[in-house]
PDB file of C-alpha atoms in Angstrom:
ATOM      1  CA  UNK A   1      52.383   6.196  12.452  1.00 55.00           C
ATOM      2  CA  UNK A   2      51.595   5.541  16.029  1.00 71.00           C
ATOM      3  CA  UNK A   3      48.538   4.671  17.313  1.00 78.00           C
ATOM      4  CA  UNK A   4      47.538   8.010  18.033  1.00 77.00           C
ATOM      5  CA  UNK A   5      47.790   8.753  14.280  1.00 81.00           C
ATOM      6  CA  UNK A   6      46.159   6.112  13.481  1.00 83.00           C
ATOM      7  CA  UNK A   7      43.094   7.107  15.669  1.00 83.00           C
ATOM      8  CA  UNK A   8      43.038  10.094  13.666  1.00 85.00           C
ATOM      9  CA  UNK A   9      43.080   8.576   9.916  1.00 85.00           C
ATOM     10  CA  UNK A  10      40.459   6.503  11.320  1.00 85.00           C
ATOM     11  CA  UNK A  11      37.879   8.799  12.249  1.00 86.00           C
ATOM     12  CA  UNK A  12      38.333  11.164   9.641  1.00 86.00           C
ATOM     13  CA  UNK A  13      37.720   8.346   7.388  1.00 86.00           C
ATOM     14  CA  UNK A  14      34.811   7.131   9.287  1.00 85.00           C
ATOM     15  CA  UNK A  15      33.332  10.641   9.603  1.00 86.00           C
ATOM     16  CA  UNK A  16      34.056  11.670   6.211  1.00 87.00           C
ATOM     17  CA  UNK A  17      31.474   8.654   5.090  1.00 86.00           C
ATOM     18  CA  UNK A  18      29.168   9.856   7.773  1.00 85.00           C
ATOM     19  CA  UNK A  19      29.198  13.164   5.952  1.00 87.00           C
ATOM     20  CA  UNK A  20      28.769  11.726   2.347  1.00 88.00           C
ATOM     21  CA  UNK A  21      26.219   9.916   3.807  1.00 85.00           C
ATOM     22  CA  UNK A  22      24.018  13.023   5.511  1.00 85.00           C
ATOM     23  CA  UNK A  23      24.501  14.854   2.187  1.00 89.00           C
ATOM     24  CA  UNK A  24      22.814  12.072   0.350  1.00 87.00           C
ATOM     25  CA  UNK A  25      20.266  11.651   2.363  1.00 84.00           C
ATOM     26  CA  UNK A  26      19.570  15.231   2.888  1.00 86.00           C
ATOM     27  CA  UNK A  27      19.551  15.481  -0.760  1.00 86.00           C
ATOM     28  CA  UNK A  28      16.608  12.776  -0.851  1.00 80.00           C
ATOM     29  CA  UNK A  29      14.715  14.480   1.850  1.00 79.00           C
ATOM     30  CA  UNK A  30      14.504  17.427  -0.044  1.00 83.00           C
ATOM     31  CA  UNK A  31      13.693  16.129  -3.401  1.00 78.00           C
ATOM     32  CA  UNK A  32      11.127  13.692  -2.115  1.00 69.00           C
ATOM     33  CA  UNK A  33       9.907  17.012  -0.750  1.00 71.00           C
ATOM     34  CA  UNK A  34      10.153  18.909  -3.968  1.00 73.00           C
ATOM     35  CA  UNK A  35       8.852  16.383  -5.767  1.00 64.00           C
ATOM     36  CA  UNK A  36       4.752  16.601  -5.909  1.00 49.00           C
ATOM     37  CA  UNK A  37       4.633  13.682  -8.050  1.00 50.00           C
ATOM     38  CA  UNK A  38       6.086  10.652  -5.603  1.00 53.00           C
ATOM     39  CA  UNK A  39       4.711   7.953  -3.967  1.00 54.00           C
ATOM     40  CA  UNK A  40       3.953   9.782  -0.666  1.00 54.00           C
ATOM     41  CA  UNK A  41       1.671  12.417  -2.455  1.00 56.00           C
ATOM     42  CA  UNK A  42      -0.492   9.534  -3.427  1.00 58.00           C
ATOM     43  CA  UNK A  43      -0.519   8.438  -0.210  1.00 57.00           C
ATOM     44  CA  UNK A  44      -1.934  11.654   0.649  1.00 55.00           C
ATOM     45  CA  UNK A  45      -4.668  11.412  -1.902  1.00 56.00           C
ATOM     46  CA  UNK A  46      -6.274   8.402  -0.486  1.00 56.00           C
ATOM     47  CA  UNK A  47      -9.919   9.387   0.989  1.00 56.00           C
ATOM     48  CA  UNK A  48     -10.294   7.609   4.695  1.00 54.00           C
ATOM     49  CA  UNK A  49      -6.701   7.130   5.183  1.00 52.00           C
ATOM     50  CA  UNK A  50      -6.359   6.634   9.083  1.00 52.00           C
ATOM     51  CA  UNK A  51      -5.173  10.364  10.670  1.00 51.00           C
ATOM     52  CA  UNK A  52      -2.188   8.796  11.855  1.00 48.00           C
ATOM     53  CA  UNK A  53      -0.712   8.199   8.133  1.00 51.00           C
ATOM     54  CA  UNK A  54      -0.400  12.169   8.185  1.00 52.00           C
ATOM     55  CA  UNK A  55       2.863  11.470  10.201  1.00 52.00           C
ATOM     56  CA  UNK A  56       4.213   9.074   7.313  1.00 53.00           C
ATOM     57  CA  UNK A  57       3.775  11.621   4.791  1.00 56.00           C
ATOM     58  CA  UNK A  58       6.249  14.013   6.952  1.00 64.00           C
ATOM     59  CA  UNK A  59       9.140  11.573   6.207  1.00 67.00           C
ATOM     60  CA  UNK A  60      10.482  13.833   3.922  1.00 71.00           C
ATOM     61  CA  UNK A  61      11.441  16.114   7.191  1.00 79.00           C
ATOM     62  CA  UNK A  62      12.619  13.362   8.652  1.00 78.00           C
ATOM     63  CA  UNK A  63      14.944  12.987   6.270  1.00 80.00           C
ATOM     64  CA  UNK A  64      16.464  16.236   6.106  1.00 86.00           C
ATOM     65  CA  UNK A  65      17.000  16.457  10.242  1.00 87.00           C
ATOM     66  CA  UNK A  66      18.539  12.775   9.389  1.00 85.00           C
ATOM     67  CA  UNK A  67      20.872  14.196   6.616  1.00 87.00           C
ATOM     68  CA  UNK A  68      21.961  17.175   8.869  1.00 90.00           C
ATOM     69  CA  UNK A  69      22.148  15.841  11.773  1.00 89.00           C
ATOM     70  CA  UNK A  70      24.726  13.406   9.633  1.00 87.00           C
ATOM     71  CA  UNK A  71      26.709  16.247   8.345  1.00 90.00           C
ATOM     72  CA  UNK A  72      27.039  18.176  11.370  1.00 91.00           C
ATOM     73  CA  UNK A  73      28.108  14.162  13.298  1.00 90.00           C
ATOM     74  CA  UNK A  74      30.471  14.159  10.294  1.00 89.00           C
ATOM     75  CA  UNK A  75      31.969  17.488  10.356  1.00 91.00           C
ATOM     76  CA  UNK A  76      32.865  17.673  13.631  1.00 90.00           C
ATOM     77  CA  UNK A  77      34.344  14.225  13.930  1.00 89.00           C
ATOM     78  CA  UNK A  78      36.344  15.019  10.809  1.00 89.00           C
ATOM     79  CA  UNK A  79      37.413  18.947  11.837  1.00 89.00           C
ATOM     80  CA  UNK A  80      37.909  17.273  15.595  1.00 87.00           C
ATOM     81  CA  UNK A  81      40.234  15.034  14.729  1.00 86.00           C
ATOM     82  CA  UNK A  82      42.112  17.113  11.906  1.00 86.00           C
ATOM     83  CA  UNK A  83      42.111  19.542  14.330  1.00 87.00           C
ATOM     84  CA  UNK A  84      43.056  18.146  17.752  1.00 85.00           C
ATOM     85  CA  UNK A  85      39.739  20.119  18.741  1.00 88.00           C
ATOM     86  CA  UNK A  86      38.757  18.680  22.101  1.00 89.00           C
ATOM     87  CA  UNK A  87      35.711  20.700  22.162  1.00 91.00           C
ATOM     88  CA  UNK A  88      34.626  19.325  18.550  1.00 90.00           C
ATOM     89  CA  UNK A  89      35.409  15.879  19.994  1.00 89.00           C
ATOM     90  CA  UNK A  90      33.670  16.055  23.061  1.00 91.00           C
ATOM     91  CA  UNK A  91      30.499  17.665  20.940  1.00 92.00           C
ATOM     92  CA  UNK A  92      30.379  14.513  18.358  1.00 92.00           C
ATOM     93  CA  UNK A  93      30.842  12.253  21.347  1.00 92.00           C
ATOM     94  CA  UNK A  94      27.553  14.013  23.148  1.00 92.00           C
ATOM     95  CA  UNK A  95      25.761  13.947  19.656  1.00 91.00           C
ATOM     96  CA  UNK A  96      26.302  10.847  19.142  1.00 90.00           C
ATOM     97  CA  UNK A  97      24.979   9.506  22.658  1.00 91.00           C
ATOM     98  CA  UNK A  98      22.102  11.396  22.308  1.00 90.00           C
ATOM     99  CA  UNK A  99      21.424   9.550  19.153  1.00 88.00           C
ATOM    100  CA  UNK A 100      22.269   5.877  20.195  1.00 88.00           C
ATOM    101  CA  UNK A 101      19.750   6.741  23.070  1.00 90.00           C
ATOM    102  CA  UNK A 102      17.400   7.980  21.164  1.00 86.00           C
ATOM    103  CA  UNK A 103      17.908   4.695  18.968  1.00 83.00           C
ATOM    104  CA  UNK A 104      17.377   2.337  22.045  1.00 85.00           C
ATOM    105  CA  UNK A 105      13.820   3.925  23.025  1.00 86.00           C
ATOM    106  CA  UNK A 106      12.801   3.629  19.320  1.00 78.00           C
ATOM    107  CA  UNK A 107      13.528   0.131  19.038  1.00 79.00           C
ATOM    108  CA  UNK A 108      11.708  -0.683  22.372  1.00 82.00           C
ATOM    109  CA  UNK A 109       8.904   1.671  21.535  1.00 79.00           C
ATOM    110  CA  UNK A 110       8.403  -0.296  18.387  1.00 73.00           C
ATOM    111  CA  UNK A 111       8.389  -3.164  20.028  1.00 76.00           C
ATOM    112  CA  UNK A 112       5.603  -2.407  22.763  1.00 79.00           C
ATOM    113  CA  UNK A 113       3.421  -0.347  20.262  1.00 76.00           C
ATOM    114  CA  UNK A 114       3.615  -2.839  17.563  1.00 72.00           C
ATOM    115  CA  UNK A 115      -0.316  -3.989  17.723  1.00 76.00           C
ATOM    116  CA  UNK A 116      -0.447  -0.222  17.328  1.00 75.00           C
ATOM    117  CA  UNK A 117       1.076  -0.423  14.365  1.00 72.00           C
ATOM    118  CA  UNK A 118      -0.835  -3.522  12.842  1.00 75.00           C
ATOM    119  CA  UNK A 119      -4.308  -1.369  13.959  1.00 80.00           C
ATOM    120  CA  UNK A 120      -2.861   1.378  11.468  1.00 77.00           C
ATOM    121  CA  UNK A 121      -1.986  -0.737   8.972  1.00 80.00           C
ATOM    122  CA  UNK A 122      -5.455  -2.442   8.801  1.00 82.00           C
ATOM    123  CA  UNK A 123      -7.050   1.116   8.792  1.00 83.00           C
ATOM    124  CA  UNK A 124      -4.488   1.897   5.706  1.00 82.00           C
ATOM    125  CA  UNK A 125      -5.494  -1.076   3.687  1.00 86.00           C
ATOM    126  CA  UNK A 126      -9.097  -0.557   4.010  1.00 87.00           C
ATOM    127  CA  UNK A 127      -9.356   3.252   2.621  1.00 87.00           C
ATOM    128  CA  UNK A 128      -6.841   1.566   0.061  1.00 87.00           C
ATOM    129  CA  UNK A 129      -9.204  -0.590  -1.569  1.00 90.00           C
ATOM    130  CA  UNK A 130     -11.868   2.316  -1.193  1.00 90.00           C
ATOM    131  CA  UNK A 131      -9.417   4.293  -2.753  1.00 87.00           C
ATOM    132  CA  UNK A 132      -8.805   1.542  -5.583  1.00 91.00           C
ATOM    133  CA  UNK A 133     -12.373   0.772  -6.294  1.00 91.00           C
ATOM    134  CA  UNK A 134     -13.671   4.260  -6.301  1.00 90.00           C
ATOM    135  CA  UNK A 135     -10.496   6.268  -8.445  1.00 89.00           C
ATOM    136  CA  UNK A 136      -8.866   3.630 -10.657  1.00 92.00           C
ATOM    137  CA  UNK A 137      -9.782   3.735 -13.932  1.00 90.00           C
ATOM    138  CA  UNK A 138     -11.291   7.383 -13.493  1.00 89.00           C
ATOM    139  CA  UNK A 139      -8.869   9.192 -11.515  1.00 88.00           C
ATOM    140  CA  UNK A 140      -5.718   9.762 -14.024  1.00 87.00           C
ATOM    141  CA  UNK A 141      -3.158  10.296 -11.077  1.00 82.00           C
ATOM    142  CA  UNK A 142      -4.564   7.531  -8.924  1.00 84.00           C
ATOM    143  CA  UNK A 143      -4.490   4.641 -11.853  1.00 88.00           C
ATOM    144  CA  UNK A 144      -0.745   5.753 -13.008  1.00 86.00           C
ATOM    145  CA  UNK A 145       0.408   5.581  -9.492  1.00 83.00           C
ATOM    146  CA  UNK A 146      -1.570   2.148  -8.742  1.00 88.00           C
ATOM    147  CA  UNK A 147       0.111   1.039 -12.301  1.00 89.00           C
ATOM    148  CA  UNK A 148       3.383   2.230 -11.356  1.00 86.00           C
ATOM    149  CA  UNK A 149       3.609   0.482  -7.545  1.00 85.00           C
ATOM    150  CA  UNK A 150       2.358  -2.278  -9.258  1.00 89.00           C
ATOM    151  CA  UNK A 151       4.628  -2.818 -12.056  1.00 87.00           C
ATOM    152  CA  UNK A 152       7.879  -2.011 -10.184  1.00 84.00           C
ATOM    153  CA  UNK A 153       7.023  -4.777  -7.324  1.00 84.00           C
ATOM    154  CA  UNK A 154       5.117  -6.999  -9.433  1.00 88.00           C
ATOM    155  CA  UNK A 155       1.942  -7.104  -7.425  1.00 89.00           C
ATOM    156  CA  UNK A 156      -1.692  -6.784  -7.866  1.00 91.00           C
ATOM    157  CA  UNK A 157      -3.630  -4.779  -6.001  1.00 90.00           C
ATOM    158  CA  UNK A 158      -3.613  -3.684  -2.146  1.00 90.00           C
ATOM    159  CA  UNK A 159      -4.295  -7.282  -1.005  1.00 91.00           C
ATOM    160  CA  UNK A 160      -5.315  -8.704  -4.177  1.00 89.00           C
ATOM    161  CA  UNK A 161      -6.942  -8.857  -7.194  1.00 88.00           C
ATOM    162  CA  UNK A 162     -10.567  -8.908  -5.511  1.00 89.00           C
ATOM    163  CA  UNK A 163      -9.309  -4.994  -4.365  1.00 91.00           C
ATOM    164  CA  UNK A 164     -10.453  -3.849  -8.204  1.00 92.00           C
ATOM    165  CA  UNK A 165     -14.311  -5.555  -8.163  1.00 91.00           C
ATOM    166  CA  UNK A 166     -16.648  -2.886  -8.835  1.00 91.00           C
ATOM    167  CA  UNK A 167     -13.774  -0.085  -9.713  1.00 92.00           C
ATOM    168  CA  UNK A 168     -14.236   2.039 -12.614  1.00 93.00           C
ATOM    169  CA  UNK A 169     -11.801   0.171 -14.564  1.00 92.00           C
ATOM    170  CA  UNK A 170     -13.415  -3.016 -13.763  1.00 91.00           C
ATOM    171  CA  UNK A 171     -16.760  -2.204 -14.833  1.00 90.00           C
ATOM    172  CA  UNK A 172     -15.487  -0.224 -17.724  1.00 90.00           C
ATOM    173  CA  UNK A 173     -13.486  -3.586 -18.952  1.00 87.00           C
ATOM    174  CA  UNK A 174     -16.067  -6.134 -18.788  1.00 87.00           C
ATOM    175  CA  UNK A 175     -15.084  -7.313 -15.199  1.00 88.00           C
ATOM    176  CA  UNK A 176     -11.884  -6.975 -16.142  1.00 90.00           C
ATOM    177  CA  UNK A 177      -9.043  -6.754 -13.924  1.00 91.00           C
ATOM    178  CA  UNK A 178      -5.563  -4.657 -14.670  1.00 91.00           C
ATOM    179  CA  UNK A 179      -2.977  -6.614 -16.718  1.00 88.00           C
ATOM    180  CA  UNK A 180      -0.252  -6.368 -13.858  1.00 88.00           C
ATOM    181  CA  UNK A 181      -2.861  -9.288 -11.863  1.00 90.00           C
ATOM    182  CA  UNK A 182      -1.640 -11.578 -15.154  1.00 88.00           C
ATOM    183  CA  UNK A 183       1.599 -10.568 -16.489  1.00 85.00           C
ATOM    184  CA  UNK A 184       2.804 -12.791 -19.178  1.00 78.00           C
ATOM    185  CA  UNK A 185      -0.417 -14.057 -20.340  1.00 77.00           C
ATOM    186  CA  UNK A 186      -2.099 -12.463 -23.684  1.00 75.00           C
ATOM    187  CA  UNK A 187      -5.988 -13.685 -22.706  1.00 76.00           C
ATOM    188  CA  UNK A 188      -8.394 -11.238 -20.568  1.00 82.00           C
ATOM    189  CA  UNK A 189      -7.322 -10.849 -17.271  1.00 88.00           C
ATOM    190  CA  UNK A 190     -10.721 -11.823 -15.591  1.00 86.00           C
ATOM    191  CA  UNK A 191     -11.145 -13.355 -12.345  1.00 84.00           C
ATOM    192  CA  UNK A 192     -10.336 -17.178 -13.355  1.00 84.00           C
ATOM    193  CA  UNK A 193      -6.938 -16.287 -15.132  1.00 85.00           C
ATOM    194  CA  UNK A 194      -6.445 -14.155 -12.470  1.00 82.00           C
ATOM    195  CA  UNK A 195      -7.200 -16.857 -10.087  1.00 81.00           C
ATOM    196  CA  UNK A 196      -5.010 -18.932 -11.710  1.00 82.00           C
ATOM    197  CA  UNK A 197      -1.545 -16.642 -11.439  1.00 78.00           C
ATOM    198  CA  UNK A 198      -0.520 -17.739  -8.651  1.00 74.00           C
ATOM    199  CA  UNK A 199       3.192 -15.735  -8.409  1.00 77.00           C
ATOM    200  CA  UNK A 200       0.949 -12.328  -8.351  1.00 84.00           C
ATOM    201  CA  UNK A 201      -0.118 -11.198  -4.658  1.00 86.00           C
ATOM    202  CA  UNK A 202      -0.998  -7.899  -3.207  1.00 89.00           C
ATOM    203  CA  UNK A 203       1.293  -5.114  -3.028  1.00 88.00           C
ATOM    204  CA  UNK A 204       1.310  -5.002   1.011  1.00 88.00           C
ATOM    205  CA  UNK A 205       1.780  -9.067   1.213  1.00 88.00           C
ATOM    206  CA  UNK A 206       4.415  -8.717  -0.828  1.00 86.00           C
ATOM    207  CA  UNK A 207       5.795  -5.893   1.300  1.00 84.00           C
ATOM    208  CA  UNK A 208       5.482  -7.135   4.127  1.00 84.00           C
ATOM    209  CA  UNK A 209       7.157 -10.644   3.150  1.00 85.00           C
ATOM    210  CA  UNK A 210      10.429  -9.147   2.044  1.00 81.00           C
ATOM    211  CA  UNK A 211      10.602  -7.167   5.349  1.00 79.00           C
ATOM    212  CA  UNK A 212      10.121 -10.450   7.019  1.00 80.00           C
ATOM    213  CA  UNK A 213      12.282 -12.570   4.845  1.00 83.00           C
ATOM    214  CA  UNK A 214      15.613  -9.566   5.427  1.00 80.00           C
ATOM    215  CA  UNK A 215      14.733  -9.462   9.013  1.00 78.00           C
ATOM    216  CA  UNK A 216      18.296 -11.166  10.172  1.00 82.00           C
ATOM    217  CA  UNK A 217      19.747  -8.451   7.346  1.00 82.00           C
ATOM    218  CA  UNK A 218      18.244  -5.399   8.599  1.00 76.00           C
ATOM    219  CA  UNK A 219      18.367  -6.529  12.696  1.00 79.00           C
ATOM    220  CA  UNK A 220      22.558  -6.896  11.415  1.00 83.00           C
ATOM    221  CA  UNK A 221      22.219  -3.682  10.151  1.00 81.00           C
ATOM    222  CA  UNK A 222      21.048  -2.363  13.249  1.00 81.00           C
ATOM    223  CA  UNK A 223      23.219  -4.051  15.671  1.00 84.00           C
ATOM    224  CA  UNK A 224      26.286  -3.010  13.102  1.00 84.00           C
ATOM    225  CA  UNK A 225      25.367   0.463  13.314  1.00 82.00           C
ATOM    226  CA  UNK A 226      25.361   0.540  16.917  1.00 84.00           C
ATOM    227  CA  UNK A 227      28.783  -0.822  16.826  1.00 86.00           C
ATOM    228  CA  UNK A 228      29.953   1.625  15.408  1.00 84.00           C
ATOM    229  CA  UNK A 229      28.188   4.540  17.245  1.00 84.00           C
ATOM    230  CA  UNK A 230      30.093   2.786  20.501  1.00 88.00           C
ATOM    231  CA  UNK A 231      33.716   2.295  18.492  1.00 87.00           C
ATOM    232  CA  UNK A 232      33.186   6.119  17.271  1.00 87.00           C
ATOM    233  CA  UNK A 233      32.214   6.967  20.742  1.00 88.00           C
ATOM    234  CA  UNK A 234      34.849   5.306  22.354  1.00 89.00           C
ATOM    235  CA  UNK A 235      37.906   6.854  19.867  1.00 88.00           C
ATOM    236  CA  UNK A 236      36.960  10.294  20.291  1.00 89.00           C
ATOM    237  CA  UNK A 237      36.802   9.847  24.112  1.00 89.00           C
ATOM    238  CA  UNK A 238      40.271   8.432  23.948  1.00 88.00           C
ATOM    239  CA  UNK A 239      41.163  11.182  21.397  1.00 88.00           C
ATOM    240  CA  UNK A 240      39.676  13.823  24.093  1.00 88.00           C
ATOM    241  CA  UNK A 241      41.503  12.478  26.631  1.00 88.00           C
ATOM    242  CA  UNK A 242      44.959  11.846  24.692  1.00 87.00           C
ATOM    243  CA  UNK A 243      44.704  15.503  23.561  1.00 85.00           C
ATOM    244  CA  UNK A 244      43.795  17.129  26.693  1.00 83.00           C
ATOM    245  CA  UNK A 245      46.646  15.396  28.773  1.00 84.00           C
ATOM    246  CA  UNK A 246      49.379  16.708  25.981  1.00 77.00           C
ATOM    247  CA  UNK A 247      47.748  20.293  26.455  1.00 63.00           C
ATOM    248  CA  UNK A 248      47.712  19.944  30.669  1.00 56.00           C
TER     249      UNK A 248
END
């Protein structure tokens, strides 16, 4: 096997990922669509929410253009290469320019609009602990989702445990706060055992450290990604040409 051949394994390899990859995540977008019950919807149901959060709750599109936009990227690498197709080849190399572009301006946009993005959050987490003191403990689908986020990060409340003073289920409990803010402990979770847990914070906090403590992970991520947008870039240019100087 030459290296011309070997070109060719490579990206149909590479691309056939990229298309396992699209169908998965297409697959997600459109369940997380389909499915009324997820996290998002209660995101939806919070009273106050800045307008701006309307655009998070569209993620599940997002996903879907993601997961096609994959699968078309992977089809045509792998049919362009299988192929010899220099039109499919010079497509993926376009699409794929487009999208490393595209990737560049996000990155700096974040970047320059990140105060932006603090504002929102701010906004968020005050019609959260509205939310929390007006619906939990009365609102079925509100306390089961509050219950669930809670339990799967092991965190108590939006910011704390003070988020669930003067909440249904506090004043239905005796000042009580939800068992999540003391896991582990069998007396009444009131506001000096709670106090005294100190491994419990807020569900954002908590969040928001473990994007900050995997930022050299997901900045490799990025920067590996991009890699390989140039190295797939670069071997179908130099299957393009290869192929159409053996047709001339």
């Amino acid at each position: 096997m030459g290296c011309f051949g070997f070109l060719k394994v490579m990206m149909f390899v590479f691309n056939g990922i990229i298309f396992l990859a699209g169908a998965a995540i297409l697959g997600v977008g459109i369940w997380v669509k389909v499915d009324s019950g997820s996290i998002l919807s209660f995101l939806g149901k919070i009273e106050n929410a800045p307008a701006e959060l309307s655009q998070v709750l569209n993620v599940g599109y997002l996903l879907i253009a993601i997961g096609a936009l994959l699968l078309v990227i992977g089809f045509l690498g792998c049919c362009g290469a299988v192929r010899e197709s220099t039109c499919m080849l010079l497509l993926f190399f376009v699409i794929v320019l487009v999208v490393f572009i595209a990737e560049v301006a996000g990155a700096v946009v974040i970047l320059v609009f990140r105060p932006l993005a603090d504002e929102l959050f701010t906004k968020f987490g005050a019609a959260a602990v509205q939310n929390i003191r007006k619906d939990y403990g009365q609102n079925p689908d509100i306390t089961g989702l509050w219950n669930t986020t809670m339990s799967s990060l092991k965190c108590c409340g939006f910011y704390n445990s003070s988020d669930f003073v003067d909440s249904p289920y506090y004043v239905d409990h005796d000042k009580q706060y939800p068992p999540q803010c003391c896991p582990g402990l069998d007396s009444p979770c009131n506001q000096t055992v709670a106090d005294s847990v100190t491994t419990i914070t807020g569900c954002f906090p908590k969040i928001k450290k473990l994007i900050e403590d995997n930022t050299v992970v997901i900045v490799a991520v990025a920067l590996g990604i991009a890699a390989l947008e140039i190295c797939a870039m670069a071997v179908s240019m130099i299957l393009f040409c290869r192929i159409k100087s053996r047709g001339d």
